[in-house]
Amino acid sequence: MNSERPLPVHVSTFVIGAGFAGLAMAIRLDEAGERNFLVAERGDDVGGTWRDNTYPGAACDVPSQLYSYSFALNPTWSRSFSPQPEIQAYIRRVADDSGVLDRFRFGIDVEHATWDEERQVWQVRTSAGDLTADVVVTAAGALSEPKLPEIDGIGSFAGEVFHSARWDHDADLSGKRVAVIGTGASAIQIVPEIARTVEHLDVYQRTAPWVMPRHDRAYTGVEKLAFKHLPGLQRLYRTAIYWGRECFVPAFVINPKIALPAKKAAQANITRHISDPELRRKVTPNFEIGCKRILISNTWYPALAQDNVDLVTDRIARVTPTGIVTEDGTERDVDVLVVATGFHTTDLPVAHHITGREGHTLADQWAETGVSAYKGATVSGFPNLFFLVGPNTGLGHSSMVFMIESQVAYVLDALRTMRERDLVTVEPKRGEQDAWNADLQRRMERTVWHRGGCSSWYLDEHGRNVTLWPRTTFAFRRLTRVFDATAYHLVADNETLRDGRTDTPDELQELNA
Ligand code: N01
């Protein structure tokens, strides 16, 4: 698009990524009169994960009415759960209508951002040149870097092999022997679609997921007309969906037994679609519902019951140039291998590309402290750096767009505070960040994600949940509504006003008032 235009030398705010979060940040910055910003995106379009995940059957498992910006309701959703092309078209339309795309650069890799303590700016190196920024907002997303499985011999496979998030649309699967590794949210959407055309499909399952019925339907013409002409009604509908979803929170964070009706519905989903007792046994999870992400599908179990589909539960031992060998010694021939093995979620890759005030990368800091942030937004040692979809802001039950908008509001209020109080930098106090995370981890102890008897991508290698938010989304909104300057080290006019080191305590007191 406009990537050939030279980069400015300096911007007030530099945003990394043009997905749902980066776009919301840009629109809100512009509305707030903060016009001097730049959004750098490595892809060739807005949309982030919705631009990248074009696999057959890709669709959202959060209702469309809620999975959209509060400031850009869409009366034209075709269904209650939208397919990926519709979501991507929606994001594109919002971007086109926003008037902010002139400050987006596509096809640009952000190689590194380094805090320059002397000049109190970020030095940003990109594939299109260098620039400086007062503030960096990373909206790089948690589901952006595909995670490839470490399986012996996978590099030697002679056929086509690709990740679910990098679907190769030139690969013709019809009449082929295909293998899908993984049974997560992506795989359960892919398998029913491709099972129709492939000659044979082997689905390699390591852990059976809980799968509930998908209450999806097309909106009637009358409903769409009503949404178009009565926006208040659509907002009411959205609000009802929102509160309906919040009712799920206690089952995740207080007591999994509350989820018994959901568990029964998921068990009935198995018996409705699968008659073979052996297959029923294989697909029945051995952990509490909610421990891993709850999936929704009406087509997953029928697909597994198809004659040309085998569910393989023996562990994969290695991949050969022509197939997959499981630990029992069986080799199954494969022409095309699809790896639907998820994303780098707990080791946010962007952290390797950011160097803070003390000269080490965020990845190095997190390797020592564990992944953590203050309010999922800011990190001690990294002044003027803000995360959207940062640590512990993910959800298992509702729309990430709600969380994104909460975080955008927090960043905007931080910028407003900086401008109004003439602050050069803001950086969360280590003690505040530690207290925030101690509270989060204390709350985690009783959640189904910790007690449900599973391992999941929510947890890091030490078993800490660094991805999910363990409370209601309205609690998160309340806690991020205003920028709480008292939790921050504040530097004004090159004069250090840090706790215990300030030369002007009165001024500090005033700033923190
Ligand atoms: O990835 P996953 P995903 N050998 O990590 C298996 C969002 N999303 O791309 O469970 C064999 O969930 C792994 O097995 P196990 C959503 O937030 C949303 O499917 O770890 N298997 C698992 O079965 C979702 O949660 C939508 O034992 C291996 C699978 O691969 C997130 O994206 C749609 C393996 C990975 O599942 C990620 O979903 C799609 C190995 N070495 C995705 N390594 C919406 O509808 C991993 N696995 C909004």
Coordinates of N, CA and C in Angstrom, one line a residue, residues 366-506:
W366 N 12.2 -11.1 31.1 CA 11.1 -12.0 31.4 C 11.6 -13.4 31.7
A367 N 12.8 -13.7 31.0 CA 13.4 -15.1 31.3 C 13.7 -15.2 32.8
E368 N 14.1 -14.1 33.4 CA 14.4 -14.1 34.8 C 13.2 -13.9 35.7
T369 N 12.3 -13.0 35.3 CA 11.2 -12.7 36.2 C 9.9 -13.5 35.9
G370 N 9.9 -14.1 34.7 CA 8.6 -14.6 34.2 C 7.9 -13.5 33.5
V371 N 7.0 -13.9 32.5 CA 6.3 -12.8 31.8 C 5.4 -12.1 32.7
S372 N 5.5 -10.8 32.8 CA 4.6 -10.0 33.6 C 4.6 -8.6 33.2
A373 N 3.5 -7.9 33.5 CA 3.4 -6.5 33.2 C 2.5 -5.9 34.2
Y374 N 2.4 -4.6 34.2 CA 1.5 -3.9 35.1 C 0.2 -3.7 34.3
K375 N -0.9 -4.2 34.8 CA -2.2 -4.1 34.1 C -2.2 -4.6 32.7
G376 N -1.3 -5.5 32.4 CA -1.1 -6.1 31.1 C -0.6 -5.0 30.1
A377 N -0.2 -3.9 30.6 CA 0.1 -2.8 29.6 C 1.5 -2.2 29.7
T378 N 2.1 -2.2 30.9 CA 3.4 -1.5 31.0 C 4.4 -2.4 31.8
V379 N 5.7 -2.2 31.6 CA 6.7 -3.1 32.2 C 7.8 -2.2 32.8
S380 N 8.1 -2.5 34.1 CA 9.2 -1.8 34.8 C 10.5 -2.0 34.0
G381 N 11.3 -0.9 33.8 CA 12.5 -1.0 33.1 C 12.3 -0.6 31.6
F382 N 11.1 -0.4 31.2 CA 10.8 -0.1 29.8 C 9.9 1.1 29.7
P383 N 10.5 2.3 29.9 CA 9.7 3.5 29.9 C 8.9 3.8 28.6
N384 N 7.8 4.4 28.7 CA 7.0 4.8 27.6 C 6.7 3.6 26.6
L385 N 6.6 2.4 27.1 CA 6.3 1.3 26.3 C 4.9 0.7 26.8
F386 N 4.0 0.6 25.9 CA 2.7 0.1 26.2 C 2.3 -1.2 25.4
F387 N 1.7 -2.1 26.1 CA 1.2 -3.3 25.4 C -0.3 -3.2 25.2
L388 N -0.7 -3.7 24.0 CA -2.2 -4.0 23.8 C -2.2 -5.5 23.7
V389 N -3.1 -6.2 24.3 CA -3.1 -7.7 24.4 C -1.8 -8.1 25.0
G390 N -1.5 -7.5 26.2 CA -0.3 -7.8 26.9 C -0.5 -9.0 27.8
P391 N 0.5 -9.3 28.6 CA 0.4 -10.5 29.5 C -0.9 -10.4 30.4
N392 N -1.5 -11.6 30.5 CA -2.7 -11.8 31.4 C -3.9 -10.9 31.0
T393 N -4.1 -10.7 29.7 CA -5.2 -9.9 29.2 C -6.1 -10.8 28.3
G394 N -5.7 -12.1 28.1 CA -6.5 -12.9 27.2 C -7.8 -13.4 27.9
L395 N -8.7 -13.9 27.1 CA -10.0 -14.4 27.6 C -10.3 -15.8 27.1
G396 N -11.0 -16.6 28.0 CA -11.5 -17.9 27.5 C -13.0 -17.8 27.2
H397 N -13.6 -16.7 27.5 CA -15.1 -16.7 27.4 C -15.7 -15.6 26.6
S398 N -15.0 -14.6 26.3 CA -15.7 -13.4 25.7 C -14.8 -12.8 24.6
S399 N -15.1 -11.6 24.2 CA -14.5 -10.9 23.1 C -13.2 -10.2 23.5
M400 N -12.1 -10.5 22.8 CA -10.9 -9.8 23.0 C -11.0 -8.3 22.6
V401 N -12.0 -8.0 21.7 CA -12.1 -6.6 21.3 C -12.5 -5.8 22.5
F402 N -13.2 -6.3 23.4 CA -13.6 -5.6 24.6 C -12.3 -5.2 25.4
M403 N -11.5 -6.2 25.6 CA -10.2 -6.0 26.3 C -9.3 -5.0 25.6
I404 N -9.3 -5.2 24.3 CA -8.4 -4.3 23.5 C -8.9 -2.8 23.7
E405 N -10.2 -2.6 23.6 CA -10.7 -1.2 23.8 C -10.4 -0.7 25.2
S406 N -10.4 -1.6 26.2 CA -10.1 -1.1 27.6 C -8.6 -0.7 27.6
Q407 N -7.8 -1.5 27.0 CA -6.3 -1.1 27.0 C -6.0 0.1 26.2
V408 N -6.7 0.3 25.1 CA -6.5 1.5 24.3 C -6.9 2.7 25.1
A409 N -8.0 2.6 25.9 CA -8.4 3.8 26.7 C -7.4 4.1 27.8
Y410 N -6.7 3.0 28.3 CA -5.7 3.2 29.3 C -4.5 4.0 28.7
V411 N -4.1 3.5 27.5 CA -2.9 4.2 26.9 C -3.3 5.6 26.5
L412 N -4.5 5.9 26.0 CA -4.9 7.2 25.7 C -4.8 8.1 26.9
D413 N -5.3 7.6 28.0 CA -5.3 8.4 29.3 C -3.9 8.7 29.7
A414 N -3.0 7.7 29.5 CA -1.6 7.9 29.9 C -1.0 9.0 29.0
L415 N -1.3 9.0 27.7 CA -0.7 10.0 26.9 C -1.3 11.4 27.2
R416 N -2.6 11.4 27.6 CA -3.2 12.7 28.0 C -2.5 13.2 29.2
T417 N -2.3 12.3 30.2 CA -1.7 12.7 31.4 C -0.3 13.2 31.2
M418 N 0.5 12.5 30.3 CA 1.8 12.9 29.9 C 1.8 14.4 29.4
R419 N 0.9 14.6 28.5 CA 0.8 15.9 27.8 C 0.4 17.0 28.8
E420 N -0.6 16.7 29.6 CA -1.1 17.7 30.5 C -0.1 18.1 31.6
R421 N 0.6 17.0 32.1 CA 1.6 17.2 33.2 C 3.0 17.4 32.7
D422 N 3.2 17.5 31.4 CA 4.5 17.8 30.8 C 5.5 16.7 31.2
L423 N 5.0 15.4 31.2 CA 5.9 14.3 31.5 C 6.7 13.8 30.3
V424 N 7.9 13.5 30.5 CA 8.7 13.0 29.4 C 8.6 11.5 29.4
T425 N 8.6 10.8 30.6 CA 8.5 9.4 30.6 C 7.6 8.9 31.7
V426 N 7.0 7.8 31.5 CA 6.2 7.1 32.6 C 6.7 5.6 32.6
E427 N 6.9 5.1 33.8 CA 7.4 3.7 33.8 C 6.8 3.1 35.1
P428 N 6.2 1.9 35.1 CA 5.5 1.4 36.3 C 6.6 1.1 37.4
K429 N 6.2 1.3 38.6 CA 7.1 1.0 39.7 C 7.2 -0.5 39.8
R430 N 8.3 -1.0 40.1 CA 8.5 -2.4 40.2 C 7.6 -3.0 41.2
G431 N 7.5 -2.4 42.4 CA 6.7 -2.9 43.5 C 5.2 -3.0 43.1
E432 N 4.7 -2.0 42.3 CA 3.3 -2.0 41.8 C 3.1 -3.2 40.9
Q433 N 4.1 -3.3 40.0 CA 4.0 -4.4 39.0 C 4.0 -5.8 39.7
D434 N 4.9 -5.9 40.7 CA 4.9 -7.2 41.4 C 3.6 -7.5 42.2
A435 N 3.1 -6.4 42.8 CA 1.9 -6.6 43.6 C 0.7 -6.9 42.7
W436 N 0.7 -6.3 41.5 CA -0.4 -6.6 40.6 C -0.3 -8.1 40.2
N437 N 0.9 -8.6 39.9 CA 1.1 -10.0 39.5 C 0.9 -11.0 40.6
A438 N 1.3 -10.6 41.8 CA 1.1 -11.5 43.0 C -0.4 -11.7 43.1
D439 N -1.2 -10.6 43.0 CA -2.6 -10.7 43.1 C -3.2 -11.6 42.0
L440 N -2.8 -11.4 40.8 CA -3.2 -12.2 39.6 C -3.0 -13.7 39.9
Q441 N -1.7 -14.0 40.3 CA -1.3 -15.4 40.5 C -2.1 -16.0 41.7
R442 N -2.4 -15.2 42.7 CA -3.1 -15.7 43.8 C -4.5 -16.1 43.3
R443 N -5.1 -15.3 42.5 CA -6.4 -15.6 41.9 C -6.4 -16.8 41.0
M444 N -5.3 -17.0 40.3 CA -5.2 -18.1 39.4 C -5.3 -19.4 40.1
E445 N -4.8 -19.5 41.4 CA -4.7 -20.8 42.0 C -6.0 -21.6 42.0
R446 N -7.1 -20.8 42.1 CA -8.3 -21.6 42.2 C -9.1 -21.7 40.9
T447 N -8.5 -21.2 39.8 CA -9.1 -21.3 38.5 C -9.1 -22.7 37.9
V448 N -10.0 -23.0 37.0 CA -10.0 -24.3 36.3 C -8.7 -24.4 35.4
W449 N -8.1 -23.3 35.1 CA -6.9 -23.4 34.2 C -5.8 -24.0 35.0
H450 N -5.8 -23.9 36.4 CA -4.8 -24.5 37.2 C -5.2 -25.8 37.8
R451 N -6.5 -25.9 38.1 CA -6.9 -27.0 38.9 C -7.6 -28.1 38.0
G452 N -7.8 -27.8 36.7 CA -8.6 -28.6 35.8 C -7.9 -29.9 35.3
G453 N -6.6 -30.1 35.6 CA -6.0 -31.3 35.2 C -5.5 -31.4 33.8
C454 N -5.2 -30.2 33.2 CA -4.7 -30.3 31.8 C -3.4 -29.4 31.7
S455 N -2.7 -29.5 30.6 CA -1.7 -28.5 30.3 C -2.2 -27.7 29.1
S456 N -1.9 -26.5 29.0 CA -2.5 -25.7 27.9 C -1.5 -24.6 27.6
W457 N -1.8 -23.9 26.4 CA -0.9 -22.8 26.0 C -1.2 -21.6 26.9
Y458 N -2.1 -21.7 27.8 CA -2.2 -20.5 28.8 C -1.1 -20.5 29.8
L459 N -0.4 -21.6 30.0 CA 0.6 -21.7 31.1 C 2.0 -21.7 30.5
D460 N 2.9 -21.0 31.2 CA 4.3 -21.0 30.8 C 5.0 -22.3 31.3
E461 N 6.3 -22.4 31.0 CA 7.0 -23.6 31.3 C 7.1 -23.9 32.8
H462 N 6.8 -22.9 33.7 CA 6.8 -23.1 35.1 C 5.4 -23.3 35.6
G463 N 4.4 -23.4 34.7 CA 3.0 -23.6 35.1 C 2.3 -22.4 35.5
R464 N 2.9 -21.2 35.3 CA 2.2 -19.9 35.6 C 1.3 -19.5 34.5
N465 N 0.1 -19.1 34.8 CA -0.8 -18.6 33.7 C -0.4 -17.2 33.5
V466 N 0.2 -16.9 32.3 CA 0.6 -15.6 32.0 C -0.2 -15.0 30.8
T467 N -1.2 -15.7 30.4 CA -2.0 -15.3 29.3 C -3.4 -14.8 29.6
L468 N -4.0 -15.4 30.6 CA -5.5 -15.1 30.8 C -5.7 -14.1 31.9
W469 N -6.9 -13.4 31.8 CA -7.3 -12.5 32.8 C -8.3 -13.3 33.7
P470 N -8.0 -13.4 35.0 CA -8.8 -14.3 35.9 C -10.0 -13.6 36.6
R471 N -10.5 -12.6 36.0 CA -11.7 -11.9 36.6 C -12.7 -11.5 35.5
T472 N -13.7 -10.8 35.8 CA -14.6 -10.4 34.8 C -14.0 -9.3 33.9
T473 N -14.6 -9.2 32.7 CA -14.0 -8.1 31.8 C -14.4 -6.7 32.3
F474 N -15.5 -6.6 33.0 CA -15.9 -5.3 33.5 C -15.0 -4.9 34.6
A475 N -14.4 -5.8 35.4 CA -13.4 -5.5 36.4 C -12.2 -4.9 35.7
F476 N -11.8 -5.6 34.6 CA -10.6 -5.1 33.8 C -10.9 -3.7 33.3
R477 N -12.1 -3.5 32.8 CA -12.4 -2.1 32.3 C -12.3 -1.1 33.4
R478 N -12.8 -1.4 34.5 CA -12.8 -0.5 35.6 C -11.3 -0.2 36.0
L479 N -10.5 -1.2 36.1 CA -9.1 -1.0 36.5 C -8.3 -0.3 35.5
T480 N -8.7 -0.2 34.3 CA -7.9 0.4 33.2 C -8.6 1.7 32.7
R481 N -9.6 2.1 33.4 CA -10.4 3.3 32.9 C -9.5 4.5 32.9
V482 N -8.8 4.7 34.0 CA -7.9 5.9 34.0 C -6.4 5.5 34.3
F483 N -5.5 6.3 33.8 CA -4.1 6.0 34.0 C -3.8 6.4 35.4
D484 N -3.3 5.4 36.2 CA -3.0 5.7 37.6 C -1.6 6.1 37.8
A485 N -1.4 7.4 37.7 CA 0.0 7.9 37.7 C 0.8 7.6 38.9
T486 N 0.1 7.4 40.1 CA 0.8 7.1 41.3 C 1.5 5.7 41.3
A487 N 1.1 4.9 40.4 CA 1.8 3.6 40.3 C 3.1 3.7 39.4
Y488 N 3.4 4.9 39.0 CA 4.5 5.0 38.0 C 5.6 5.9 38.5
H489 N 6.8 5.7 38.0 CA 7.9 6.6 38.1 C 7.6 7.6 37.0
L490 N 7.7 8.9 37.3 CA 7.3 9.9 36.3 C 8.6 10.8 36.2
V491 N 8.9 11.1 35.0 CA 10.0 12.1 34.7 C 9.5 13.3 33.9
A492 N 9.7 14.4 34.5 CA 9.2 15.6 33.8 C 10.3 16.6 33.5
D493 N 10.3 17.1 32.3 CA 11.3 18.1 31.9 C 12.8 17.7 32.2
N494 N 13.1 16.5 31.9 CA 14.4 16.0 32.1 C 14.9 15.9 33.6
E495 N 13.9 16.2 34.5 CA 14.3 16.2 35.9 C 13.8 14.9 36.5
T496 N 14.7 14.1 37.0 CA 14.2 12.8 37.5 C 13.4 13.0 38.8
L497 N 12.2 12.4 38.7 CA 11.3 12.5 39.9 C 10.9 11.2 40.4
R498 N 12.0 10.3 40.5 CA 11.7 9.0 40.9 C 11.5 8.9 42.4
D499 N 10.8 8.0 42.9 CA 10.6 7.8 44.4 C 11.9 7.7 45.1
G500 N 12.1 8.5 46.1 CA 13.3 8.4 46.9 C 14.5 9.1 46.3
R501 N 14.4 9.4 45.0 CA 15.5 10.0 44.4 C 15.2 11.4 43.8
T502 N 14.0 11.9 44.2 CA 13.6 13.1 43.6 C 14.2 14.3 44.3
D503 N 14.5 15.3 43.5 CA 15.1 16.6 44.1 C 13.9 17.5 44.4
T504 N 12.8 17.2 43.9 CA 11.7 18.2 44.0 C 10.4 17.4 44.5
P505 N 10.4 17.0 45.8 CA 9.3 16.2 46.3 C 7.9 16.9 46.1
D506 N 7.9 18.2 46.2 CA 6.6 18.9 46.1 C 6.0 18.6 44.7

